[in-house]
Coordinates of C-alpha atoms and ligand atoms in Angstrom, one line a residue:
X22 CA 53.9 313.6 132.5
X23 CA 57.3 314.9 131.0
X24 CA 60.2 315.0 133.8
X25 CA 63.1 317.1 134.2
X26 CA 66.4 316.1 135.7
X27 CA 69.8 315.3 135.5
X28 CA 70.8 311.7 136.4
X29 CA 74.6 311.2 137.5
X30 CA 75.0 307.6 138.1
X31 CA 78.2 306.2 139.8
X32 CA 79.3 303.4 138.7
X33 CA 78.0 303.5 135.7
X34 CA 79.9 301.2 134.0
X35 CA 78.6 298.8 136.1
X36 CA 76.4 295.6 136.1
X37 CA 73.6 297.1 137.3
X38 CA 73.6 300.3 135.5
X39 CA 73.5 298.3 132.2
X40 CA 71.1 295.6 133.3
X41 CA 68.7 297.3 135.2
X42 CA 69.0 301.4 135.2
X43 CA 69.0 302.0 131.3
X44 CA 66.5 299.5 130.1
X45 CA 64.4 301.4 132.9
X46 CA 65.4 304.8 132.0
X47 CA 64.9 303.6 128.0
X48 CA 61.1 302.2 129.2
X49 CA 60.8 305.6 130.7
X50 CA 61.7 307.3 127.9
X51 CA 59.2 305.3 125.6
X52 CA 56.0 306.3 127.6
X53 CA 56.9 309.9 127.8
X54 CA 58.0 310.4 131.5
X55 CA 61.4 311.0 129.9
X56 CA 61.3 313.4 126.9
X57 CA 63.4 316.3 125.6
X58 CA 64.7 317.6 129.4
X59 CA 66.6 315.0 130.8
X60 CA 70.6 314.1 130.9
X61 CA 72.3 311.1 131.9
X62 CA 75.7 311.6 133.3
X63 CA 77.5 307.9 134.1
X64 CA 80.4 307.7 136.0
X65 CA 83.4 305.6 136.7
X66 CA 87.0 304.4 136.9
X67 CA 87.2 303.6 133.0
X68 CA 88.1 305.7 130.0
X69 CA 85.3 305.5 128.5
X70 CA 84.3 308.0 125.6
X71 CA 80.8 309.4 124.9
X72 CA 80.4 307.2 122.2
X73 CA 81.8 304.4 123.4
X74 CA 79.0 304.8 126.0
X75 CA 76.1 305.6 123.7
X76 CA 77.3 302.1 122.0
X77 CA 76.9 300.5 125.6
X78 CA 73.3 302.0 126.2
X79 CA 72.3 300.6 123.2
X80 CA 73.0 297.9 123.5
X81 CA 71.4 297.4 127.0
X82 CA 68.1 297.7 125.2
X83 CA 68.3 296.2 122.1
X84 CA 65.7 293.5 123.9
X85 CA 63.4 296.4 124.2
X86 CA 63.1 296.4 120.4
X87 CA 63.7 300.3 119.7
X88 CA 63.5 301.6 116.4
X89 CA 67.4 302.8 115.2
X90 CA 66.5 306.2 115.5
X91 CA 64.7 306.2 119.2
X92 CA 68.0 303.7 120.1
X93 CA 69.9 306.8 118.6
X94 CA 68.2 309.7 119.7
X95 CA 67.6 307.9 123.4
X96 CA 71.3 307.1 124.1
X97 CA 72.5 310.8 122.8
X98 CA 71.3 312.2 126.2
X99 CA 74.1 310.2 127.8
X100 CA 77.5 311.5 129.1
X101 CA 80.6 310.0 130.4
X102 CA 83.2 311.2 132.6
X103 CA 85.9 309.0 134.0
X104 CA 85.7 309.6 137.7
X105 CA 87.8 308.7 140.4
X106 CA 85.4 309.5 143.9
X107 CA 88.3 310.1 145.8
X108 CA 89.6 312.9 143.9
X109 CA 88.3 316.1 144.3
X110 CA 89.2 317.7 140.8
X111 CA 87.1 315.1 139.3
X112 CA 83.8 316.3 141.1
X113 CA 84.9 320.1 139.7
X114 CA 84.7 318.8 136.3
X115 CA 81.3 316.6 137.5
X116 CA 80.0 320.4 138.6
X117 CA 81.0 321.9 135.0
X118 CA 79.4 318.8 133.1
X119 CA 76.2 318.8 135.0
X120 CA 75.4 323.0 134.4
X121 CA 76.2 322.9 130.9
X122 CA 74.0 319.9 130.7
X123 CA 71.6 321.9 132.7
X124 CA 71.5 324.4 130.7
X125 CA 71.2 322.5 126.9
X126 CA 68.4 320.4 128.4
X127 CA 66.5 322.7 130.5
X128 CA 66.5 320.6 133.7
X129 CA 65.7 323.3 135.8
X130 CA 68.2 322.1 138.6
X131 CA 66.4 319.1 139.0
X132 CA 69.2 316.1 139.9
X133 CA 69.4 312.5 140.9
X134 CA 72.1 310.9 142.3
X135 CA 72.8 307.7 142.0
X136 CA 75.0 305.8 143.8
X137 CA 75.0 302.2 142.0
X138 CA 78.4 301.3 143.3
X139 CA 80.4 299.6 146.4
X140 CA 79.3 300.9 149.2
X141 CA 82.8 302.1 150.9
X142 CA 82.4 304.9 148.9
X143 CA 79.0 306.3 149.2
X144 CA 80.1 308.3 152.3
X145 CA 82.8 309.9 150.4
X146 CA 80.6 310.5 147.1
X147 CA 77.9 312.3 149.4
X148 CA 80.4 314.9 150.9
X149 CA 82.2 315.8 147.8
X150 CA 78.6 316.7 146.1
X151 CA 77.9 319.3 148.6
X152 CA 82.2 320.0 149.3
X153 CA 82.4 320.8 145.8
X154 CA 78.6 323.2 145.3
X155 CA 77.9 320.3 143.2
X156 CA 73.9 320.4 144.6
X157 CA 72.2 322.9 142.7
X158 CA 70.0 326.2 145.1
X159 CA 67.1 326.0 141.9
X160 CA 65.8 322.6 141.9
X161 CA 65.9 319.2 143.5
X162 CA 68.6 317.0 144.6
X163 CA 68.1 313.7 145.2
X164 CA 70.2 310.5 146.4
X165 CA 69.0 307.1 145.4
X166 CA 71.7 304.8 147.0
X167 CA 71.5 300.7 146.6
X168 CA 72.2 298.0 149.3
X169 CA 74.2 297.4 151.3
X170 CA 73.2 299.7 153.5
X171 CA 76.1 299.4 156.2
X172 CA 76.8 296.1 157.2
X173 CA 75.6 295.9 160.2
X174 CA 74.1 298.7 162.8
X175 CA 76.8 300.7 163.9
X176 CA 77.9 301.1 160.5
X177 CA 74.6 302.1 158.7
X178 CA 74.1 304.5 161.5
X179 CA 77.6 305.6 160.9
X180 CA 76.8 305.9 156.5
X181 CA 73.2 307.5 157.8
X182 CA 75.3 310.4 159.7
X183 CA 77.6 311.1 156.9
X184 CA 74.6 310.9 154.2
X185 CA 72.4 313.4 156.4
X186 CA 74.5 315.8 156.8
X187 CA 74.3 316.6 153.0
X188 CA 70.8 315.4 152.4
X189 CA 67.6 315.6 154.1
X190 CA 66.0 312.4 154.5
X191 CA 63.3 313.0 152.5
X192 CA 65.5 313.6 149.4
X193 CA 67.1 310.2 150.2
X194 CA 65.6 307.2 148.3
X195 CA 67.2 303.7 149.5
X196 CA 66.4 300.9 147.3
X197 CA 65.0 297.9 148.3
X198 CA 63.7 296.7 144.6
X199 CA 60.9 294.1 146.3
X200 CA 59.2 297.2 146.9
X201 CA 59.2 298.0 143.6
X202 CA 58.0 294.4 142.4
X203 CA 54.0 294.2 141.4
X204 CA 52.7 291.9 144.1
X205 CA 55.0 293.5 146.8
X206 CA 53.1 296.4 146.2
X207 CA 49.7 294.5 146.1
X208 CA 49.9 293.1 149.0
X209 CA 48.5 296.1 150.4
X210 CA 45.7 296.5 148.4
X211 CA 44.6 292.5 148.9
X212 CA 44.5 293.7 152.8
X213 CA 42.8 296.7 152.8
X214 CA 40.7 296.3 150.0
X215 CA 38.8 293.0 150.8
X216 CA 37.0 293.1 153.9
X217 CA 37.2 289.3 153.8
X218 CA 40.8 289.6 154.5
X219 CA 41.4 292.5 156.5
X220 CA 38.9 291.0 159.3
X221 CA 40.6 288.0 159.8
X222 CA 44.2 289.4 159.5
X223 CA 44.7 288.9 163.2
X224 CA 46.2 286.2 165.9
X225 CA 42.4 285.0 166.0
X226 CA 41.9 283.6 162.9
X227 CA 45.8 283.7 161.7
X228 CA 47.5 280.0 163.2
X229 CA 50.7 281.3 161.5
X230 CA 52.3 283.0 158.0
X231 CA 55.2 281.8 155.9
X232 CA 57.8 283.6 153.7
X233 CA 59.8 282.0 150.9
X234 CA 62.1 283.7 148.8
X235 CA 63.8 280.5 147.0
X236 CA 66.3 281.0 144.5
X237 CA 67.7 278.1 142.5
X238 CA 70.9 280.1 141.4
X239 CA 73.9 280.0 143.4
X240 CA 76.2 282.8 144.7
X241 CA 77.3 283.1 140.6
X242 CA 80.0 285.5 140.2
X243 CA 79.6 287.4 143.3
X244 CA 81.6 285.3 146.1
X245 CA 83.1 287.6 146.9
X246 CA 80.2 289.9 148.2
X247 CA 78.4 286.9 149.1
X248 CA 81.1 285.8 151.6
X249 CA 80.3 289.5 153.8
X250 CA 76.9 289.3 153.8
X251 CA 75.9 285.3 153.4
X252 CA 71.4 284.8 153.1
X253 CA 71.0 286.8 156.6
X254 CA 72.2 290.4 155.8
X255 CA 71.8 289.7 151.5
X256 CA 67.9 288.7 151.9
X257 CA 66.6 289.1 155.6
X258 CA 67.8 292.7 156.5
X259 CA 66.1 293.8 153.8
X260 CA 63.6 292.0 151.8
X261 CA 62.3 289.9 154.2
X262 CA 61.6 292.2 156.8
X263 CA 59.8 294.6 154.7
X264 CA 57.7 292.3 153.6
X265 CA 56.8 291.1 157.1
X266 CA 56.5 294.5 158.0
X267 CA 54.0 295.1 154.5
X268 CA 51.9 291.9 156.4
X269 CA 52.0 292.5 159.7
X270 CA 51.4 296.6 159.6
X271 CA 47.9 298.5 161.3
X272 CA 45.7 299.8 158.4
X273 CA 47.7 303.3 157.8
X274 CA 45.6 306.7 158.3
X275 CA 45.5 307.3 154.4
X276 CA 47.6 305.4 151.9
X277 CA 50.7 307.7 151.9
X278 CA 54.6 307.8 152.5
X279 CA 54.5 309.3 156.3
X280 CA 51.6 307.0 157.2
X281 CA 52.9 303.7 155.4
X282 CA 56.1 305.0 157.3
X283 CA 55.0 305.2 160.7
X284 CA 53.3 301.4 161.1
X285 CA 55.8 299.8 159.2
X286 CA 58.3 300.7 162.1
X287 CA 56.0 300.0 164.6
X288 CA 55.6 296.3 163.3
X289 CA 59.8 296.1 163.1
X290 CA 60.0 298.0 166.8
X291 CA 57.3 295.1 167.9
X292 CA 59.3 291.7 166.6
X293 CA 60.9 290.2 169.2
X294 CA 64.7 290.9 170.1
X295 CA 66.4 287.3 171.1
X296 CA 68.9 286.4 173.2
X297 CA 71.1 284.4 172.1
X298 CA 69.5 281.2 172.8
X299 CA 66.1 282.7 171.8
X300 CA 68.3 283.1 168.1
X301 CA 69.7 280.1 168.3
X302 CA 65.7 277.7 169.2
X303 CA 64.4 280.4 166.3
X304 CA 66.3 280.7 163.5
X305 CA 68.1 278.0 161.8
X306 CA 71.2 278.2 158.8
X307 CA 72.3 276.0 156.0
X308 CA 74.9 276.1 153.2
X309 CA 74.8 274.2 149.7
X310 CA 76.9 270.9 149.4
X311 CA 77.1 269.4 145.7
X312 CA 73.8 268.2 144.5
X313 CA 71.7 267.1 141.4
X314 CA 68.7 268.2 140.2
X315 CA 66.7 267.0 137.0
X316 CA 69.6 265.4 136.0
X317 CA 71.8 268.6 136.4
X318 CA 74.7 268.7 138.0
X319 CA 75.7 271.5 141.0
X320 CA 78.7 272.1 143.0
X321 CA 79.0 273.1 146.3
X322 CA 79.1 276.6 147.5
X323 CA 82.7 276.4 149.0
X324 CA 83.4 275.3 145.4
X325 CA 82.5 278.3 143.8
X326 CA 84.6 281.0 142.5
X327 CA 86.1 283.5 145.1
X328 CA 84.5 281.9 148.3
X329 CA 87.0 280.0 151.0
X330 CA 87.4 276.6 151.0
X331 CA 86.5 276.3 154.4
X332 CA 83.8 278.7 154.2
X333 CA 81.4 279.1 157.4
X334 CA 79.4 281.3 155.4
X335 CA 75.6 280.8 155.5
X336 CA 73.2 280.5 152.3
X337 CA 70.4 279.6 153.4
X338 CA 68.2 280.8 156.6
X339 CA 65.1 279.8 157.9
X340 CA 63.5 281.6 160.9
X341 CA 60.6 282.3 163.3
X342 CA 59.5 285.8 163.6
X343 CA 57.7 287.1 166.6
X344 CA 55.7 290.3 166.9
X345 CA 54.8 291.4 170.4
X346 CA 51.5 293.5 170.0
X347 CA 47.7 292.9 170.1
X348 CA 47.4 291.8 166.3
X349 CA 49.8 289.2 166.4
X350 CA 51.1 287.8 169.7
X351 CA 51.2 284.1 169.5
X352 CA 51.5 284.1 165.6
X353 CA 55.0 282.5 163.9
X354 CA 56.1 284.4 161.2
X355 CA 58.3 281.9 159.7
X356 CA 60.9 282.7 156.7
X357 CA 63.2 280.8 154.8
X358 CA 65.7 281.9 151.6
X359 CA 68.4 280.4 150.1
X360 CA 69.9 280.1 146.9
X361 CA 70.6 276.8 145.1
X362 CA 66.7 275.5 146.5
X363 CA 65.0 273.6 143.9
X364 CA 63.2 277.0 142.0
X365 CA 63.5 280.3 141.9
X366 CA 59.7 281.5 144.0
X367 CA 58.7 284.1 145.8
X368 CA 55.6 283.4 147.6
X369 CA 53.6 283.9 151.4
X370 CA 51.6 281.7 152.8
X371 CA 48.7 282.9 155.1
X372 CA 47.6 279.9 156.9
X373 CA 44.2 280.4 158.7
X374 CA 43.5 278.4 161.8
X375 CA 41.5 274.9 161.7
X376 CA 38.4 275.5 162.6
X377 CA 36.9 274.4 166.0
X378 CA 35.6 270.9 165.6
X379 CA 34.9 269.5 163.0
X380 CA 31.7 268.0 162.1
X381 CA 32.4 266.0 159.3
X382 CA 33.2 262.8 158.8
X383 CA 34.6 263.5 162.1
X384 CA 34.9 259.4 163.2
X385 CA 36.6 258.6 159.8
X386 CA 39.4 261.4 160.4
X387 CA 40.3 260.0 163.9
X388 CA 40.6 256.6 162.0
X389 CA 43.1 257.9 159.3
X390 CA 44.4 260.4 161.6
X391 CA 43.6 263.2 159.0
X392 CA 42.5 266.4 159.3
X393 CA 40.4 268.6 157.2
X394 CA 43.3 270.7 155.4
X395 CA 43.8 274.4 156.6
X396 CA 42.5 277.2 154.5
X397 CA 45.6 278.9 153.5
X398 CA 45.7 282.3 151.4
X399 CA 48.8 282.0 148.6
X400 CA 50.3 285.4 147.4
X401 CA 52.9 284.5 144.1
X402 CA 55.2 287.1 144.2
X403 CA 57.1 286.2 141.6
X404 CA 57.7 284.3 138.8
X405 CA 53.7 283.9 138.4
X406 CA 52.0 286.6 140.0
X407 CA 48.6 286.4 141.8
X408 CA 47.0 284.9 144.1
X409 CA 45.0 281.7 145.7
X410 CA 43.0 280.2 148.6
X411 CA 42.3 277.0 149.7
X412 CA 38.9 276.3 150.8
X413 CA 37.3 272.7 151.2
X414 CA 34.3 272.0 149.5
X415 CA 32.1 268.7 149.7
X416 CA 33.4 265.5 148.1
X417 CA 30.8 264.6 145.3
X418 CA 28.7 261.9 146.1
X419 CA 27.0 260.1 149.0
X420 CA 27.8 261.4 152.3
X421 CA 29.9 264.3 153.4
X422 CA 33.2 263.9 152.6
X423 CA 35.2 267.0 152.3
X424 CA 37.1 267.7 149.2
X425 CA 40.1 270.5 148.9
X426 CA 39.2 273.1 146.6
X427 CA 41.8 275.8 144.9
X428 CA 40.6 279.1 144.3
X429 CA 43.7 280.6 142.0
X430 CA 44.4 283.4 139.8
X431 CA 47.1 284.1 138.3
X432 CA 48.1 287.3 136.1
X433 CA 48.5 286.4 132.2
X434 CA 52.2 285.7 131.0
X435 CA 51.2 288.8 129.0
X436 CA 50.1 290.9 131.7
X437 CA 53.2 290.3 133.7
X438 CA 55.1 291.1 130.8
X439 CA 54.0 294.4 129.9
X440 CA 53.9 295.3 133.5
X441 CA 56.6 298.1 134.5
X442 CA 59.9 296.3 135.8
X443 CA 60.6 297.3 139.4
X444 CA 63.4 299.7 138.7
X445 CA 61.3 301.7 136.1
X446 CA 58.8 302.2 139.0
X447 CA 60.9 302.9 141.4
X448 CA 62.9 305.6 139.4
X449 CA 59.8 307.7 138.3
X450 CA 58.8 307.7 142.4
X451 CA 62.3 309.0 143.0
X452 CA 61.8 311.2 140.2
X453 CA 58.0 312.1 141.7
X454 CA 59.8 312.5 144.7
X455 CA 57.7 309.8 146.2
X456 CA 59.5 307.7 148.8
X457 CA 56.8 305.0 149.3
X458 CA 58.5 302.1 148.1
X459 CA 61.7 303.1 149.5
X460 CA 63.2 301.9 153.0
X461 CA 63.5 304.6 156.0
X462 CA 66.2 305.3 157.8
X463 CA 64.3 304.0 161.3
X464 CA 63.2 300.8 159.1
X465 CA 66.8 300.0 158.3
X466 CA 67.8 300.8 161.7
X467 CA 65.4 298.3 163.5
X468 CA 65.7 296.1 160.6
X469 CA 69.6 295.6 161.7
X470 CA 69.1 296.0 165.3
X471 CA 66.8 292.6 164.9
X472 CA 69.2 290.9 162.8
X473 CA 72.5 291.7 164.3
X474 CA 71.5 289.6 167.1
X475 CA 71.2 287.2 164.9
X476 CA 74.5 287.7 163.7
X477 CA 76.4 288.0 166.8
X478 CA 75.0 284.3 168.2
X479 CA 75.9 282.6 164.9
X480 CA 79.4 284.3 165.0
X481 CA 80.2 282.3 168.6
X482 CA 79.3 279.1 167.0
X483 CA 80.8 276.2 164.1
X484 CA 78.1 275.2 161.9
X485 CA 78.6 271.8 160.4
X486 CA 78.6 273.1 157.3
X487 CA 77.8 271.7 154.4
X488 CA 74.5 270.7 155.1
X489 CA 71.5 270.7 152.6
X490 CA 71.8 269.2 148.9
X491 CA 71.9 271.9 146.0
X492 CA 68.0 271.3 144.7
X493 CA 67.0 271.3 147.7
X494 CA 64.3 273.2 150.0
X495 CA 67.6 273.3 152.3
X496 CA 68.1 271.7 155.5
X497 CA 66.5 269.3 157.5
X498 CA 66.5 272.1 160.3
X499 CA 64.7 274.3 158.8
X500 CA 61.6 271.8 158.3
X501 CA 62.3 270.3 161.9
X502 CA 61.7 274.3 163.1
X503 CA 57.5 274.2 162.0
X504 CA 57.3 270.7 163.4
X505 CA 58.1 271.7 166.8
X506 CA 55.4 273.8 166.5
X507 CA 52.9 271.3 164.8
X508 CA 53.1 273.5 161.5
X509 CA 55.1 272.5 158.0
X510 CA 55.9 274.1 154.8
X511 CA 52.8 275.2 153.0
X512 CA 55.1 274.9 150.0
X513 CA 57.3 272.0 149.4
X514 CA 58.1 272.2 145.6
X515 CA 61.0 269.7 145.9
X516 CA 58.2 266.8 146.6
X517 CA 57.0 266.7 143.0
X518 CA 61.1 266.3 141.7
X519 CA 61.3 263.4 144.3
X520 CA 57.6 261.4 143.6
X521 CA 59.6 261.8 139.5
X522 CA 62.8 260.6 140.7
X523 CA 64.6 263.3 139.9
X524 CA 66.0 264.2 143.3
X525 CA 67.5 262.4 145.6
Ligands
BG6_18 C1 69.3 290.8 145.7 C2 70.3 289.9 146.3 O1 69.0 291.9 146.6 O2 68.2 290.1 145.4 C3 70.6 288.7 145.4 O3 71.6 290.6 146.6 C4 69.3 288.1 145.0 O4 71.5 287.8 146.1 C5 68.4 289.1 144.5 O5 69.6 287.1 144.1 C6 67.0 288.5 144.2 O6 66.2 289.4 143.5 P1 65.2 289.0 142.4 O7 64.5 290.2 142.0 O8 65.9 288.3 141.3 O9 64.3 288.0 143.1

C-alpha cells in the first residue's frame, strides 16, 4: 500500500545514506510502498545543489537497473539543504522546506527522521526539531536513529533522556539492521512453528548454543570508530545480544511489538551480571596480527589506517553467556565475532545433548574413544541462508555402525536475491509504524548494563596483544573457553584452509 511521508535524513551525504537508505527507498519506490506522496529531504555540511543530489541518488541505484525515466522521476522527490545541526537558522529553513514539501506532495504531516550521522549530535538534532515547531500537530513524527547508541550506560541513558523528552518512545525506531536480516527474523518462526523444536528448546535437551558472527574484513576505513568501540560494544551490545535474546526468549502471548518486547527483556534482565573475575574466566579478547590466507596477504590491525600503534583495542571476542531462569540454567551461550577470521558467516549452532547411553557399537567407541556425534540444529544467517540438522543414521552394511547424516536446506541464490534487503524492511516498519524489529530502550539499557562490566574488567588489564593470525578463527583462548567445559566450535571453517595448506 501507497505511503505518505516526508523523509529528512541527516547526514545525507553520507556512506550510509548512499549505500544503504536510497537503494532501499529506490526498492520501495519500485513495488509501490513509495508512490506520488513522498519527499526526501537530505541533509548535511556540504554545498550540495538539488541536482547535484539527484545525480548522487542515481547513481546509488544504477545496480538496481531502473529505467532512465523511473531513475529520473525517482530521484526528483529528493531535496538538499546544507545544514549545520548546531545552528538554529538552519532548522528554520529545514521547517520552511519540509511544509512546502508537505504541501506539493500531500504527505499529510507524516515525517521520518533520520538521524544517519555521528552520534554526538543526535541529542542536539532531537531538541532543535521540537525548539524550532519543526514536528508537525497533523500527522506522524518519527525518529529512526542508527548505532551507536551511547557508548556505554550512563551515556545512552543520558541520549534516551534528551531523545524522550521530544519523542515518545513509541515513535522512536533504533536500528539494529540484524533484525532486519531474513533469518534473524526466522528464527522465530523455526521456534514456534515446529513443535519438534520448540519442545526441546530447553536446558533438558539443550547441552549448549553457539553464536558466530565472523567477518573476514578488517576495521577498513573506519579506525577511527573502531578504536572507541573495538568487537565488544561494535557487535555484542547489539547484535549479539538480540539474537541471544531472539533464542533464548518464552513463547510471546501473540506475535506482536509489546509482547516480543516484554520477553526479550526478561531473557537480557536474566543473563548473568559478572564480577570481575566472573568476566574475566567467561569472556575472552583477541586482536589481528599480520596473517596470510589463500595466499593473500593481511596486515595487522595496529597497522591499519587511523588506529594507534600501540593499540589495546580488541577485535575479536569470544564469550559465555549465562541465563539464570528455568529454561536455561546450566546452558552456555557461547559467542564469538571478529573481523579478519577466515570468512565472513553468520551462523548459530544449537547443539542438543548426547543422548543417555549409547547402545551402539558401544565397546568399539570406548576402543577409539569416540563418541556418537551430537545432533546439532545449524541456522545460516548469512551469506547462505537456511538451515540444517545433524542426525546419525546407520552405517550401511553388516552391523550397526552409526553414520552422521546432514539434513540441509538452503534458500536458492535466487531466492536470497530477490529477498527485500534489511533496510528496505526496516524502513517500511518504521513507515508502518511497526517497531518489531527495532531495539527498546529497556533492551539497550540491559544490553549495556551486561556489557559494561565487561568493559570495566578489561579496562584494568594489558592484553598481550597481538594475538591471533589474520585468517584465523582468532585466538587460541577463545577455543580453550569450550574445552574447559568439554564443548568446541561446532564450526571451524579455518580447518578445511589448513588440511589445503593454505593457512598456517
Ligand atoms: C555493523 C558493524 O553494525 O555491522 C560493522 O558496525 C560490521 O563493524 C557490520 O562490519 C556487519 O554487518 P553485516 O550486515 O555486513 O553482517
Amino acid at each position: 500500500m501507497e505511503q505518505a511521508a516526508l523523509f529528512t535524513i541527516f547526514g545525507g551525504t553520507g556512506d550510509l545514506a548512499q549505500r544503504k537508505l536510497y537503494p532501499s527507498l529506490f526498492r520501495l519506490y519500485k513495488k509501490g510502498n513509495l508512490a506520488e506522496h513522498f519527499a526526501v529531504i537530505g541533509t548535511a555540511r556540504r554545498p550540495w545543489s538539488d541536482d547535484h543530489y539527484r545525480e548522487i541518488v542515481r547513481d546509488t541505484i544504477k545496480d538496481l537497473a531502473p529505467t532512465d525515466e523511473e531513475a529520473q522521476d525517482f530521484s526528483n522527490h529528493f531535496y538538499y539543504l546544507s545544514h549545520n545541526v548546531n545552528d538554529t537558522d538552519h532548522y528554520d529553513q529545514l521547517k520552511v522546506l519540509a511544509d512546502e514539501l508537505d504541501e506539493k506532495y500531500g504527505l499529510q504531516g507524516n515525517r521520518i527522521y533520520y538521524l544517519a550521522m555521528a552520534p554526538q549530535f543526535f541529542g542536539t538534532i532531537v531538541n532543535h526539531l521540537k525548539s524550532q515547531e519543526i514536528l508537525t500537530t497533523t500527522g506522524y513524527n518519527r525518529l529512526v536513529i542508527e548505532k551507536p547508541f551511547g557508548f556505554d550506560y550512563d551515556s545512552a541513558n543520558e541520549l534516551n533522556n534528551q531523545i524522550r523528552n521530544v519523542f515518545p518512545e513509541q515513535d522512536i525506531f533504533r536500528i539494529d539492521h540484524y533484525l532486519g536480516k531474513e533469518m534473524i527474523q526466522n528464527i522465530s518462526v523455526i521456534r514456534f512453528a515446529n513443535n519438534i523444536f520448540e519442545s526441546l528448546w530447553n536446558n533438558r535437551y539443550i547441552e549448549n548454543v553457539q553464536i558466530t558472527f565472523s567477518e573476514a574484513l578488517g576495521v577498513e576505513d573506519r579506525g577511527g570508530y573502531y578504536e572507541h568501540s573495538g568487537a565488544l560494544k561494535d557487535m555484542v551490545q547489539n547484535h549479539i545480544l538480540q539474537v541471544v535474546a531472539l533464542l533464548a526468549m518464552e513463547v510471546p502471548t501473540s506475535f506482536s511489538n509489546k509482547s516480543i518486547r516484554e520477553e526479550k527483556v526478561k531473557v537480557l534482565q536474566a543473563i548473568r551480571r559478572y564480577d570481575s573475575e566472573e568476566v574475566l574466566q567467561n569472556f575472552v579478547r583477541g586482536q589481528y596480527d599480520t596473517g596470510t590466507l589463500d595466499d593473500k596477504n593481511f596486515v595487522a590491525y595496529h597497522d591499519e589506517p587511523n588506529v594507534a600503534k600501540d593499540s589495546l583495542m580488541e577485535t575479536f571476542v569470544a564469550g559465555k553467556f549465562l541465563i539464570d531462569n528455568f529454561r536455561w540454567s546450566g546452558v552456555p551461550f557461547y559467542v564469538r565475532t571478529g573481523k579478519r577470521m577466515t570468512e565472513k558467516g553468520t551462523r548459530i549452532n544449537i547443539v542438543f545433548k548426547q543422548v543417555p547411553v549409547n547402545v551402539f557399537n558401544f565397546e568399539q567407541e570406548e576402543a577409539d574413544g569416540e563418541e556418537l556425534p551430537q545432533n546439532i540444529l545449524t541456522i545460516y544467517i548469512q551469506p547462505t541462508e537456511g538451515f540444517s540438522l545433524t542426525l546419525n543414521g546407520k552405517k550401511i552394511g553388516q552391523g550397526f555402525n552409526t553414520d552422521p547424516v546432514k539434513l540441509d536446506f538452503r534458500q536458492s541464490a535466487e531466492v536470497t536475491e530477490n529477498s527485500p534487503e534489511a533496510y528496505e524492511k526496516l524502513l517500511l516498519d518504521a513507515l508502518n509504524g511497526d517497531g518489531t524489529n527495532f531495539s527498546h530502550w529497556d533492551e539497550v539499557a540491559n544490553s549495556w548494563e551486561i556489557v559494561d562490566r565487561i568493559r570495566n574488567t578489561w579496562d584494568q588489564t594489558t592484553p598481550g596483544f597481538p594475538n591471533y593470525a589474520a585468517g584465523t578463527m582468532g585466538p587460541q583462548c577463545a577455543f580453550d573457553l569450550l574445552a574447559k567445559n568439554g564443548h568446541e566450535w561446532a564450526w571451524q571453517p579455518d580447518q578445511w584452509y589448513r588440511e589445503r595448506g593454505k593457512l598456517d
